[in-house]
Short mmCIF file of C-alpha atoms and ligand atoms in Angstrom, two decimals:
data_model
loop_
_atom_site.label_atom_id
_atom_site.label_comp_id
_atom_site.label_asym_id
_atom_site.label_seq_id
_atom_site.Cartn_x
_atom_site.Cartn_y
_atom_site.Cartn_z
CA UNK S 1 -16.60 23.04 -4.82
CA UNK S 2 -13.19 24.21 -3.69
CA UNK S 3 -11.05 21.57 -2.07
CA UNK S 4 -7.63 21.73 -0.40
CA UNK S 5 -5.71 18.47 -0.09
CA UNK S 6 -3.00 18.66 2.57
CA UNK S 7 -0.34 16.05 1.82
CA UNK S 8 0.31 15.10 -1.79
CA UNK S 9 1.55 11.52 -1.45
CA UNK S 10 0.00 8.34 -2.83
CA UNK S 11 -3.39 9.13 -1.30
CA UNK S 12 -3.46 12.92 -1.55
CA UNK S 13 -2.32 13.06 -5.16
CA UNK S 14 -4.72 10.37 -6.35
CA UNK S 15 -7.73 11.67 -4.41
CA UNK S 16 -6.98 15.30 -5.26
CA UNK S 17 -6.65 14.48 -8.95
CA UNK S 18 -9.83 12.38 -8.97
CA UNK S 19 -11.85 15.06 -7.14
CA UNK S 20 -10.70 17.57 -9.77
CA UNK S 21 -11.76 15.13 -12.47
CA UNK S 22 -15.23 15.14 -10.86
CA UNK S 23 -15.30 18.88 -11.59
CA UNK S 24 -14.21 20.30 -8.22
CA UNK S 25 -11.37 22.79 -7.97
CA UNK S 26 -8.54 21.20 -6.02
CA UNK S 27 -5.28 22.57 -4.66
CA UNK S 28 -2.87 19.87 -3.55
CA UNK S 29 -0.50 21.14 -0.87
CA UNK S 30 2.72 19.56 0.29
CA UNK S 31 5.59 20.72 2.47
CA UNK S 32 8.02 18.93 0.21
CA UNK S 33 9.10 21.66 -2.21
CA UNK S 34 10.87 19.28 -4.57
CA UNK S 35 7.65 17.27 -4.92
CA UNK S 36 5.56 20.36 -5.68
CA UNK S 37 8.17 21.61 -8.16
CA UNK S 38 8.02 18.33 -10.02
CA UNK S 39 4.23 18.37 -10.05
CA UNK S 40 4.23 21.94 -11.36
CA UNK S 41 6.49 20.74 -14.18
CA UNK S 42 3.91 18.07 -15.02
CA UNK S 43 5.92 15.17 -13.56
CA UNK S 44 4.43 12.79 -11.05
CA UNK S 45 6.63 11.82 -8.12
CA UNK S 46 5.11 8.33 -7.73
CA UNK S 47 4.31 5.47 -10.07
CA UNK S 48 0.57 4.99 -10.40
CA UNK S 49 -0.94 3.75 -13.68
CA UNK S 50 -3.06 6.40 -15.44
CA UNK S 51 -2.34 9.15 -12.92
CA UNK S 52 -0.03 11.31 -15.01
CA UNK S 53 -2.51 11.58 -17.86
CA UNK S 54 -5.43 12.33 -15.52
CA UNK S 55 -3.38 14.93 -13.69
CA UNK S 56 -2.28 16.70 -16.88
CA UNK S 57 -5.85 16.82 -18.17
CA UNK S 58 -7.19 18.45 -15.02
CA UNK S 59 -4.28 20.87 -14.66
CA UNK S 60 -4.88 21.95 -18.26
CA UNK S 61 -8.58 22.43 -17.49
CA UNK S 62 -7.63 24.74 -14.62
CA UNK S 63 -9.20 22.55 -11.94
CA UNK S 64 -6.04 21.22 -10.31
CA UNK S 65 -2.99 23.01 -8.98
CA UNK S 66 -0.15 22.44 -6.55
CA UNK S 67 1.30 24.60 -3.80
CA UNK S 68 3.61 24.53 -0.82
CA UNK S 69 1.66 27.23 0.97
CA UNK S 70 -1.32 25.89 2.83
CA UNK S 71 -2.81 29.26 3.81
CA UNK S 72 -4.18 30.38 0.46
CA UNK S 73 -5.54 26.98 -0.45
CA UNK S 74 -7.29 26.52 2.89
CA UNK S 75 -8.69 30.03 3.02
CA UNK S 76 -10.57 29.46 -0.22
CA UNK S 77 -11.65 25.88 0.45
CA UNK S 78 -14.99 24.59 1.69
CA UNK S 79 -13.45 21.17 2.28
CA UNK S 80 -9.90 20.56 3.52
CA UNK S 81 -8.56 17.01 3.47
CA UNK S 82 -5.73 15.88 5.70
CA UNK S 83 -3.86 13.20 3.73
CA UNK S 84 -0.48 13.29 5.45
CA UNK S 85 1.41 10.21 6.62
CA UNK S 86 0.58 8.34 9.83
CA UNK S 87 3.59 6.00 10.14
CA UNK S 88 4.24 3.69 13.09
CA UNK S 89 5.65 5.56 16.03
CA UNK S 90 9.09 4.21 16.83
CA UNK S 91 9.02 1.98 19.87
CA UNK S 92 5.34 1.39 20.58
CA UNK S 93 3.62 0.80 17.23
CA UNK S 94 1.13 3.60 17.81
CA UNK S 95 0.16 5.69 14.78
CA UNK S 96 2.41 8.75 14.79
CA UNK S 97 -0.10 11.58 14.59
CA UNK S 98 2.39 14.43 14.68
CA UNK S 99 1.91 15.26 10.98
CA UNK S 100 -1.87 15.16 11.32
CA UNK S 101 -1.84 17.38 14.39
CA UNK S 102 0.54 19.87 12.78
CA UNK S 103 -1.65 20.04 9.67
CA UNK S 104 -4.77 20.59 11.82
CA UNK S 105 -3.12 23.53 13.61
CA UNK S 106 -2.11 25.14 10.34
CA UNK S 107 -5.58 24.61 8.89
CA UNK S 108 -7.26 26.11 11.97
CA UNK S 109 -5.18 29.26 11.62
CA UNK S 110 -5.94 29.63 7.91
CA UNK S 111 -9.61 28.61 7.57
CA UNK S 112 -12.25 31.23 6.79
CA UNK S 113 -15.99 30.70 6.91
CA UNK S 114 -17.55 27.30 7.47
CA UNK S 115 -14.91 24.69 6.64
CA UNK S 116 -15.15 20.92 6.73
CA UNK S 117 -11.84 19.35 7.76
CA UNK S 118 -11.67 15.73 6.70
CA UNK S 119 -9.21 13.09 7.88
CA UNK S 120 -8.37 10.95 4.87
CA UNK S 121 -5.20 9.79 6.55
CA UNK S 122 -5.72 6.54 8.45
CA UNK S 123 -6.13 7.70 12.05
CA UNK S 124 -6.96 5.83 15.27
CA UNK S 125 -10.40 6.04 16.79
CA UNK S 126 -10.81 9.28 18.71
CA UNK S 127 -8.51 11.31 16.46
CA UNK S 128 -11.41 13.34 15.07
CA UNK S 129 -12.33 14.42 18.60
CA UNK S 130 -8.66 15.26 19.34
CA UNK S 131 -8.46 17.37 16.19
CA UNK S 132 -11.58 19.27 17.19
CA UNK S 133 -9.89 20.04 20.49
CA UNK S 134 -6.64 21.14 18.81
CA UNK S 135 -8.54 23.34 16.36
CA UNK S 136 -10.60 24.95 19.14
CA UNK S 137 -7.42 25.66 21.08
CA UNK S 138 -5.63 27.13 18.06
CA UNK S 139 -8.49 29.17 16.63
CA UNK S 140 -11.40 29.42 19.08
CA UNK S 141 -13.59 31.34 16.62
CA UNK S 142 -13.06 29.09 13.61
CA UNK S 143 -16.23 27.51 12.20
CA UNK S 144 -14.89 24.04 11.51
CA UNK S 145 -16.45 20.60 11.47
CA UNK S 146 -14.11 17.58 11.63
CA UNK S 147 -15.20 14.58 9.54
CA UNK S 148 -13.67 11.14 9.05
CA UNK S 149 -13.49 9.83 5.49
CA UNK S 150 -10.98 6.98 5.36
CA UNK S 151 -9.47 5.97 2.05
CA UNK S 152 -9.58 2.40 0.74
CA UNK S 153 -7.76 2.79 -2.57
CA UNK S 154 -5.11 0.27 -3.51
CA UNK S 155 -1.84 1.44 -4.96
CA UNK S 156 -1.56 0.18 -8.53
CA UNK S 157 -5.32 0.40 -9.07
CA UNK S 158 -5.86 3.64 -7.21
CA UNK S 159 -7.76 5.66 -9.80
CA UNK S 160 -10.27 2.95 -10.49
CA UNK S 161 -10.68 2.29 -6.78
CA UNK S 162 -11.28 5.96 -6.13
CA UNK S 163 -13.74 6.42 -8.96
CA UNK S 164 -15.53 3.11 -8.58
CA UNK S 165 -15.22 2.37 -4.88
CA UNK S 166 -16.94 -0.54 -3.15
CA UNK S 167 -18.21 2.13 -0.77
CA UNK S 168 -17.39 5.55 0.62
CA UNK S 169 -17.40 5.83 4.40
CA UNK S 170 -18.13 9.22 5.95
CA UNK S 171 -18.12 9.72 9.71
CA UNK S 172 -19.91 12.77 11.04
CA UNK S 173 -22.90 13.69 13.18
CA UNK S 174 -22.99 17.27 11.91
CA UNK S 175 -25.78 17.80 9.36
CA UNK S 176 -23.97 20.77 7.75
CA UNK S 177 -20.84 18.70 7.21
CA UNK S 178 -22.89 15.77 5.95
CA UNK S 179 -24.46 17.97 3.32
CA UNK S 180 -21.06 19.24 2.14
CA UNK S 181 -19.64 15.71 1.96
CA UNK S 182 -22.68 14.41 0.10
CA UNK S 183 -22.27 17.20 -2.48
CA UNK S 184 -18.56 16.49 -2.81
CA UNK S 185 -19.14 12.80 -3.54
CA UNK S 186 -22.32 13.31 -5.61
CA UNK S 187 -20.55 12.50 -8.91
CA UNK S 188 -19.94 8.99 -7.53
CA UNK S 189 -23.63 8.33 -7.12
CA UNK S 190 -23.74 8.04 -10.92
CA UNK S 191 -21.66 4.88 -10.47
CA UNK S 192 -24.09 3.76 -7.75
CA UNK S 193 -21.28 3.69 -5.17
CA UNK S 194 -22.82 3.21 -1.75
CA UNK S 195 -22.09 6.04 0.66
CA UNK S 196 -22.13 4.92 4.25
CA UNK S 197 -22.68 7.67 6.81
CA UNK S 198 -21.68 6.74 10.35
CA UNK S 199 -20.60 8.33 13.62
CA UNK S 200 -17.04 9.60 13.38
CA UNK S 201 -15.56 7.03 15.78
CA UNK S 202 -17.17 4.20 13.85
CA UNK S 203 -15.79 5.48 10.57
CA UNK S 204 -12.29 5.66 12.04
CA UNK S 205 -12.65 2.09 13.28
CA UNK S 206 -13.94 0.80 9.94
CA UNK S 207 -10.62 1.60 8.25
CA UNK S 208 -8.57 -0.33 10.80
CA UNK S 209 -11.05 -3.20 10.92
CA UNK S 210 -10.86 -3.40 7.14
CA UNK S 211 -7.08 -3.59 6.95
CA UNK S 212 -6.77 -5.90 9.95
CA UNK S 213 -9.29 -8.28 8.42
CA UNK S 214 -7.46 -8.37 5.08
CA UNK S 215 -4.11 -8.89 6.82
CA UNK S 216 -5.72 -11.77 8.70
CA UNK S 217 -7.08 -13.31 5.50
CA UNK S 218 -3.64 -13.23 3.86
CA UNK S 219 -2.02 -14.64 6.97
CA UNK S 220 -4.58 -17.43 7.13
CA UNK S 221 -3.83 -18.63 3.62
CA UNK S 222 -0.08 -18.28 4.24
CA UNK S 223 -0.35 -20.61 7.24
CA UNK S 224 -2.49 -22.97 5.17
CA UNK S 225 0.33 -22.95 2.59
CA UNK S 226 2.83 -23.97 5.27
CA UNK S 227 0.54 -26.79 6.33
CA UNK S 228 0.22 -27.96 2.72
CA UNK S 229 4.00 -28.13 2.50
CA UNK S 230 4.11 -30.34 5.60
CA UNK S 231 1.23 -32.66 4.95
CA UNK S 232 0.93 -32.60 1.16
CA UNK S 233 -1.75 -30.64 -0.64
CA UNK S 234 -2.03 -27.73 -3.00
CA UNK S 235 -2.78 -24.41 -1.36
CA UNK S 236 -3.91 -22.90 -4.67
CA UNK S 237 -6.69 -25.45 -4.83
CA UNK S 238 -7.49 -25.02 -1.15
CA UNK S 239 -7.83 -21.26 -1.76
CA UNK S 240 -10.09 -21.86 -4.73
CA UNK S 241 -12.09 -24.44 -2.84
CA UNK S 242 -12.83 -22.13 0.06
CA UNK S 243 -12.96 -18.91 -2.00
CA UNK S 244 -15.95 -20.14 -3.96
CA UNK S 245 -17.88 -20.12 -0.70
CA UNK S 246 -19.66 -16.78 -0.89
CA UNK S 247 -19.21 -16.28 2.85
CA UNK S 248 -15.43 -16.35 2.38
CA UNK S 249 -14.81 -14.91 -1.10
CA UNK S 250 -11.84 -15.54 -3.34
CA UNK S 251 -9.94 -12.26 -2.93
CA UNK S 252 -6.91 -11.94 -0.69
CA UNK S 253 -6.39 -15.67 -0.63
CA UNK S 254 -3.10 -15.66 -2.52
CA UNK S 255 -0.28 -17.15 -0.52
CA UNK S 256 3.02 -15.33 -0.66
CA UNK S 257 6.00 -14.05 1.31
CA UNK S 258 3.90 -12.20 3.89
CA UNK S 259 2.07 -8.90 3.62
CA UNK S 260 3.99 -5.63 3.46
CA UNK S 261 3.34 -2.18 2.10
CA UNK S 262 2.57 1.19 3.53
CA UNK S 263 -0.65 0.22 5.32
CA UNK S 264 -1.18 -3.31 6.67
CA UNK S 265 1.94 -3.52 8.86
CA UNK S 266 1.49 -0.14 10.50
CA UNK S 267 -2.30 -0.27 10.70
CA UNK S 268 -2.41 -3.68 12.37
CA UNK S 269 0.14 -2.49 14.94
CA UNK S 270 -1.79 0.70 15.59
CA UNK S 271 -5.05 -1.23 16.06
CA UNK S 272 -3.33 -3.56 18.50
CA UNK S 273 -2.11 -0.56 20.54
CA UNK S 274 -5.55 1.05 20.52
CA UNK S 275 -7.15 -2.20 21.67
CA UNK S 276 -4.57 -2.82 24.38
CA UNK S 277 -4.93 0.68 25.77
CA UNK S 278 -8.69 0.34 25.77
CA UNK S 279 -8.36 -2.86 27.83
CA UNK S 280 -9.90 -4.87 25.00
CA UNK S 281 -6.96 -6.61 23.35
CA UNK S 282 -7.32 -8.05 19.85
CA UNK S 283 -5.39 -11.28 20.25
CA UNK S 284 -6.26 -12.46 16.79
CA UNK S 285 -4.56 -9.47 15.18
CA UNK S 286 -1.63 -9.66 17.61
CA UNK S 287 -1.04 -13.19 16.35
CA UNK S 288 -1.44 -12.14 12.72
CA UNK S 289 1.38 -9.60 13.05
CA UNK S 290 3.66 -12.09 14.79
CA UNK S 291 2.99 -14.78 12.19
CA UNK S 292 3.64 -12.32 9.38
CA UNK S 293 6.97 -11.16 10.82
CA UNK S 294 8.06 -14.76 11.30
CA UNK S 295 7.08 -15.50 7.74
CA UNK S 296 9.20 -12.76 6.24
CA UNK S 297 12.25 -14.22 8.00
CA UNK S 298 11.27 -17.72 6.89
CA UNK S 299 11.24 -16.64 3.24
CA UNK S 300 14.94 -15.76 3.39
CA UNK S 301 15.63 -19.24 4.81
CA UNK S 302 13.53 -20.82 2.07
CA UNK S 303 15.78 -19.24 -0.55
CA UNK S 304 18.96 -20.25 1.29
CA UNK S 305 17.72 -23.83 1.52
CA UNK S 306 17.03 -23.87 -2.21
CA UNK S 307 20.68 -23.15 -2.98
CA UNK S 308 22.48 -26.32 -3.94
CA UNK S 309 26.11 -25.40 -3.34
CA UNK S 310 27.73 -23.27 -0.62
CA UNK S 311 25.65 -20.29 0.39
CA UNK S 312 28.52 -17.84 0.86
CA UNK S 313 29.51 -16.42 -2.50
CA UNK S 314 26.46 -17.82 -4.32
CA UNK S 315 24.54 -15.40 -6.55
CA UNK S 316 20.80 -15.04 -6.16
CA UNK S 317 18.74 -13.18 -8.75
CA UNK S 318 15.75 -11.40 -7.19
CA UNK S 319 12.87 -10.43 -9.47
CA UNK S 320 10.45 -7.88 -8.03
CA UNK S 321 11.23 -5.61 -5.10
CA UNK S 322 8.15 -3.48 -4.48
CA UNK S 323 5.60 -4.78 -1.98
CA UNK S 324 3.21 -5.52 -4.84
CA UNK S 325 3.09 -4.93 -8.60
CA UNK S 326 2.16 -1.64 -10.27
CA UNK S 327 3.63 0.60 -7.62
CA UNK S 328 7.09 1.91 -6.83
CA UNK S 329 6.32 1.74 -3.10
CA UNK S 330 8.98 -0.14 -1.14
CA UNK S 331 7.57 0.57 2.33
CA UNK S 332 7.78 -2.62 4.40
CA UNK S 333 8.23 -4.72 1.28
CA UNK S 334 9.00 -8.39 2.08
CA UNK S 335 11.89 -8.04 -0.42
CA UNK S 336 13.75 -5.96 2.17
CA UNK S 337 13.83 -8.80 4.71
CA UNK S 338 14.59 -11.43 2.11
CA UNK S 339 17.47 -9.51 0.56
CA UNK S 340 18.88 -8.61 3.97
CA UNK S 341 18.86 -12.21 5.15
CA UNK S 342 20.66 -13.31 1.98
CA UNK S 343 23.30 -10.59 2.28
CA UNK S 344 23.78 -11.48 5.96
CA UNK S 345 24.75 -15.00 4.89
CA UNK S 346 27.28 -13.82 2.32
CA UNK S 347 25.06 -14.29 -0.73
CA UNK S 348 25.56 -11.94 -3.67
CA UNK S 349 22.20 -10.42 -4.57
CA UNK S 350 21.41 -9.12 -8.03
CA UNK S 351 17.98 -7.51 -8.23
CA UNK S 352 15.56 -6.18 -10.79
CA UNK S 353 12.21 -4.45 -10.56
CA UNK S 354 10.30 -2.86 -13.47
CA UNK S 355 9.66 0.46 -11.67
CA UNK S 356 10.82 0.21 -8.07
CA UNK S 357 14.60 0.37 -8.52
CA UNK S 358 14.99 4.01 -7.52
CA UNK S 359 13.04 3.50 -4.30
CA UNK S 360 14.71 0.13 -3.71
CA UNK S 361 18.19 1.65 -3.80
CA UNK S 362 17.17 3.86 -0.88
CA UNK S 363 16.17 0.98 1.39
CA UNK S 364 18.00 -2.19 0.34
CA UNK S 365 21.38 -2.94 1.91
CA UNK S 366 24.54 -1.75 0.22
CA UNK S 367 26.13 -4.51 -1.79
CA UNK S 368 23.03 -5.34 -3.82
CA UNK S 369 23.68 -4.96 -7.53
CA UNK S 370 20.93 -3.95 -9.91
CA UNK S 371 20.20 -5.46 -13.31
CA UNK S 372 18.53 -3.80 -16.28
CA UNK S 373 16.05 -6.59 -16.98
CA UNK S 374 14.97 -10.05 -15.81
CA UNK S 375 17.39 -11.93 -18.08
CA UNK S 376 20.41 -9.78 -17.14
CA UNK S 377 19.39 -10.42 -13.56
CA UNK S 378 19.32 -14.20 -14.04
CA UNK S 379 22.59 -14.41 -15.96
CA UNK S 380 24.98 -16.77 -14.14
CA UNK S 381 22.87 -16.89 -10.95
CA UNK S 382 22.62 -19.94 -8.70
CA UNK S 383 18.94 -19.36 -8.07
CA UNK S 384 16.16 -17.09 -9.30
CA UNK S 385 13.62 -15.79 -6.78
CA UNK S 386 10.34 -14.18 -7.77
CA UNK S 387 9.31 -11.89 -4.93
CA UNK S 388 6.74 -9.61 -6.62
CA UNK S 389 4.32 -10.83 -9.27
CA UNK S 390 4.78 -8.11 -11.90
CA UNK S 391 3.10 -9.01 -15.22
CA UNK S 392 6.53 -8.74 -16.85
CA UNK S 393 7.60 -11.86 -14.91
CA UNK S 394 4.57 -13.98 -15.74
CA UNK S 395 5.62 -15.02 -19.20
CA UNK S 396 9.40 -15.20 -19.09
CA UNK S 397 11.14 -17.17 -21.83
CA UNK S 398 11.84 -20.22 -19.70
CA UNK S 399 14.22 -21.85 -22.17
CA UNK S 400 16.31 -18.69 -22.28
CA UNK S 401 16.22 -18.49 -18.51
CA UNK S 402 17.43 -22.08 -18.27
CA UNK S 403 20.48 -21.35 -20.41
CA UNK S 404 21.27 -18.19 -18.44
CA UNK S 405 21.05 -19.54 -14.89
CA UNK S 406 24.15 -21.29 -13.61
CA UNK S 407 21.91 -23.54 -11.52
CA UNK S 408 18.32 -23.81 -12.81
CA UNK S 409 16.51 -23.30 -9.52
CA UNK S 410 13.44 -21.05 -9.33
CA UNK S 411 11.90 -20.00 -6.03
CA UNK S 412 8.48 -18.66 -6.92
CA UNK S 413 7.22 -16.86 -3.82
CA UNK S 414 3.99 -15.83 -5.60
CA UNK S 415 3.14 -19.13 -7.28
CA UNK S 416 2.90 -17.45 -10.69
CA UNK S 417 4.22 -20.48 -12.61
CA UNK S 418 2.63 -23.91 -12.87
CA UNK S 419 5.39 -26.12 -11.42
CA UNK S 420 5.08 -28.55 -14.35
CA UNK S 421 6.12 -25.82 -16.86
CA UNK S 422 9.46 -25.50 -15.14
CA UNK S 423 10.02 -29.08 -14.09
CA UNK S 424 9.45 -30.26 -17.65
CA UNK S 425 12.31 -28.03 -18.74
CA UNK S 426 14.66 -29.37 -16.09
CA UNK S 427 14.31 -26.63 -13.48
CA UNK S 428 14.11 -27.23 -9.80
CA UNK S 429 10.95 -25.41 -8.68
CA UNK S 430 10.19 -24.22 -5.15
CA UNK S 431 6.78 -22.64 -4.72
CA UNK S 432 4.53 -21.76 -1.81
CA UNK S 433 2.27 -24.45 -0.40
CA UNK S 434 2.68 -26.79 -3.34
CA UNK S 435 5.57 -28.84 -2.04
CA UNK S 436 9.12 -28.66 -3.37
CA UNK S 437 9.12 -30.41 -6.68
CA UNK S 438 12.33 -31.62 -8.26
CA UNK S 439 13.07 -32.25 -11.89
CA UNK S 440 14.35 -35.72 -11.16
N1 NAD Z 501 -0.74 4.49 0.37
C1 NAD Z 501 -1.90 3.86 0.41
O1 NAD Z 501 -2.15 2.94 -0.35
C2 NAD Z 501 -2.97 4.29 1.40
C3 NAD Z 501 -4.27 3.79 1.26
C4 NAD Z 501 -5.25 4.20 2.16
C5 NAD Z 501 -4.93 5.06 3.19
N2 NAD Z 501 -3.65 5.52 3.33
C6 NAD Z 501 -3.35 6.46 4.42
O2 NAD Z 501 -3.26 7.77 3.86
C7 NAD Z 501 -2.29 8.54 4.57
C8 NAD Z 501 -1.24 9.06 3.59
O3 NAD Z 501 -0.55 7.95 3.02
P1 NAD Z 501 0.40 8.10 1.76
O4 NAD Z 501 0.83 6.75 1.38
O5 NAD Z 501 -0.25 8.99 0.76
O6 NAD Z 501 1.62 8.90 2.45
P2 NAD Z 501 2.87 9.60 1.75
O7 NAD Z 501 3.97 9.48 2.72
O8 NAD Z 501 3.01 9.09 0.36
O9 NAD Z 501 2.43 11.14 1.63
C9 NAD Z 501 2.25 12.00 2.71
C10 NAD Z 501 2.63 13.42 2.24
O10 NAD Z 501 2.24 14.37 3.24
C11 NAD Z 501 3.19 15.42 3.23
N3 NAD Z 501 3.03 16.20 4.47
C12 NAD Z 501 3.30 15.82 5.75
N4 NAD Z 501 2.96 16.81 6.60
C13 NAD Z 501 2.47 17.84 5.87
C14 NAD Z 501 1.92 19.12 6.18
N5 NAD Z 501 1.82 19.55 7.43
N6 NAD Z 501 1.53 19.91 5.16
C15 NAD Z 501 1.62 19.49 3.89
N7 NAD Z 501 2.10 18.27 3.53
C16 NAD Z 501 2.52 17.45 4.50
C17 NAD Z 501 4.50 14.70 3.05
O11 NAD Z 501 5.51 15.58 2.56
C18 NAD Z 501 4.12 13.62 2.03
O12 NAD Z 501 4.36 14.05 0.70
C19 NAD Z 501 -1.72 7.61 5.64
O13 NAD Z 501 -2.43 7.82 6.84
C20 NAD Z 501 -2.03 6.23 5.09
O14 NAD Z 501 -2.16 5.27 6.11
C21 NAD Z 501 -2.66 5.16 2.44
#
């Protein structure tokens, strides 16, 4: 089948590449010329494990190409995906649909023959109907069916998630579109991936419900961690104890500095707006977002409290800047809040991230210095903070670290170290939900 992918970011590039690997012919389109130039040179503009190799293979096989011009790609395509950004609209938290609407207008003008237009971008309930309206207004004679097919891939594990999804959700009531979508995803049936066909509105809601639920699960265990710190108790064991209950499940029960990233913060806010406007507020999710924001600020204070001497002029080494490991994505990363609150108090911040440094420089406050590795980062610091649990930080040479740090304090915001490993070596260890344990 011929596919056009409009928007070649984290989602568009991964899905486009994977569809081409299934044997479809895919053109990935993006307005960003520099991005398309890089892709045409065989470079990938994002960090995603395995993507570069998969992309090269499919480009070489003639199934995958890149363009800035949407018209040609759409004219030839039977399926056109919209995978552009839907960031939070400044001021009210609504999903900003301007990129989606603009893409729909351009597609409507270019489409020829029966074309299925699919929203892969995360869009609020009712967007499919709005797009139909926009398309009818722009090109009254176009033969277009608008389908919802939200994406659930996780950055860092995106290819595997796309190729071996828990499920594929497709929202349409149009039998012609359903047939096209079933053919498009047929290669996945070999992996026995369940394909869930629903009404379009339901499909749009599933994506938000999914992210809101996961944000809630993380927030729950984060509050449990706080309680453990107050009353005594080990949140890791609490998580394990409840996670073994099949009704709860063990995933997304890792306490940390609060959720961030390109999806949960904006999607929870957008769902809240949708619910408020519908007169059916989701108070649970409203609370989740408030608790999470409070938490990010509290993490900065946690680090400041861990400093033994004067805060102003102290040096804090920050390991891990991206919102999670195996991505270079800095969008809404908790590191941003933490670093800002340290800088605000006159702390000198030295930071290191295995792949996120280029993106981090764009969003972290001026004044942060960047190290070339974890040990250079720790050298002479008054405290080491682990913000993102990259594998590279899981087995640091603790004895070397101890000699490098000026004050051997480790704030482990991801609980990646057993406290005893550090305490035994004379560190002061501050974790999440396991109490503050001193060497003495
Ligand atoms: N990143 C994730 O992990 C993830 C997961 C699931 C769903 N989503 C959703 O997928 C959508 C895309 O997210 P992303 O992270 O890939 O965004 P992104 O910002 O990485 O990429 C979006 C791309 O679209 C391009 N673009 C915008 N308007 C265009 C137009 N009219 N024509 C051509 N290109 C255009 C931009 O230049 C950009 O390269 C969002 O709605 C997001 O919520 C993201």
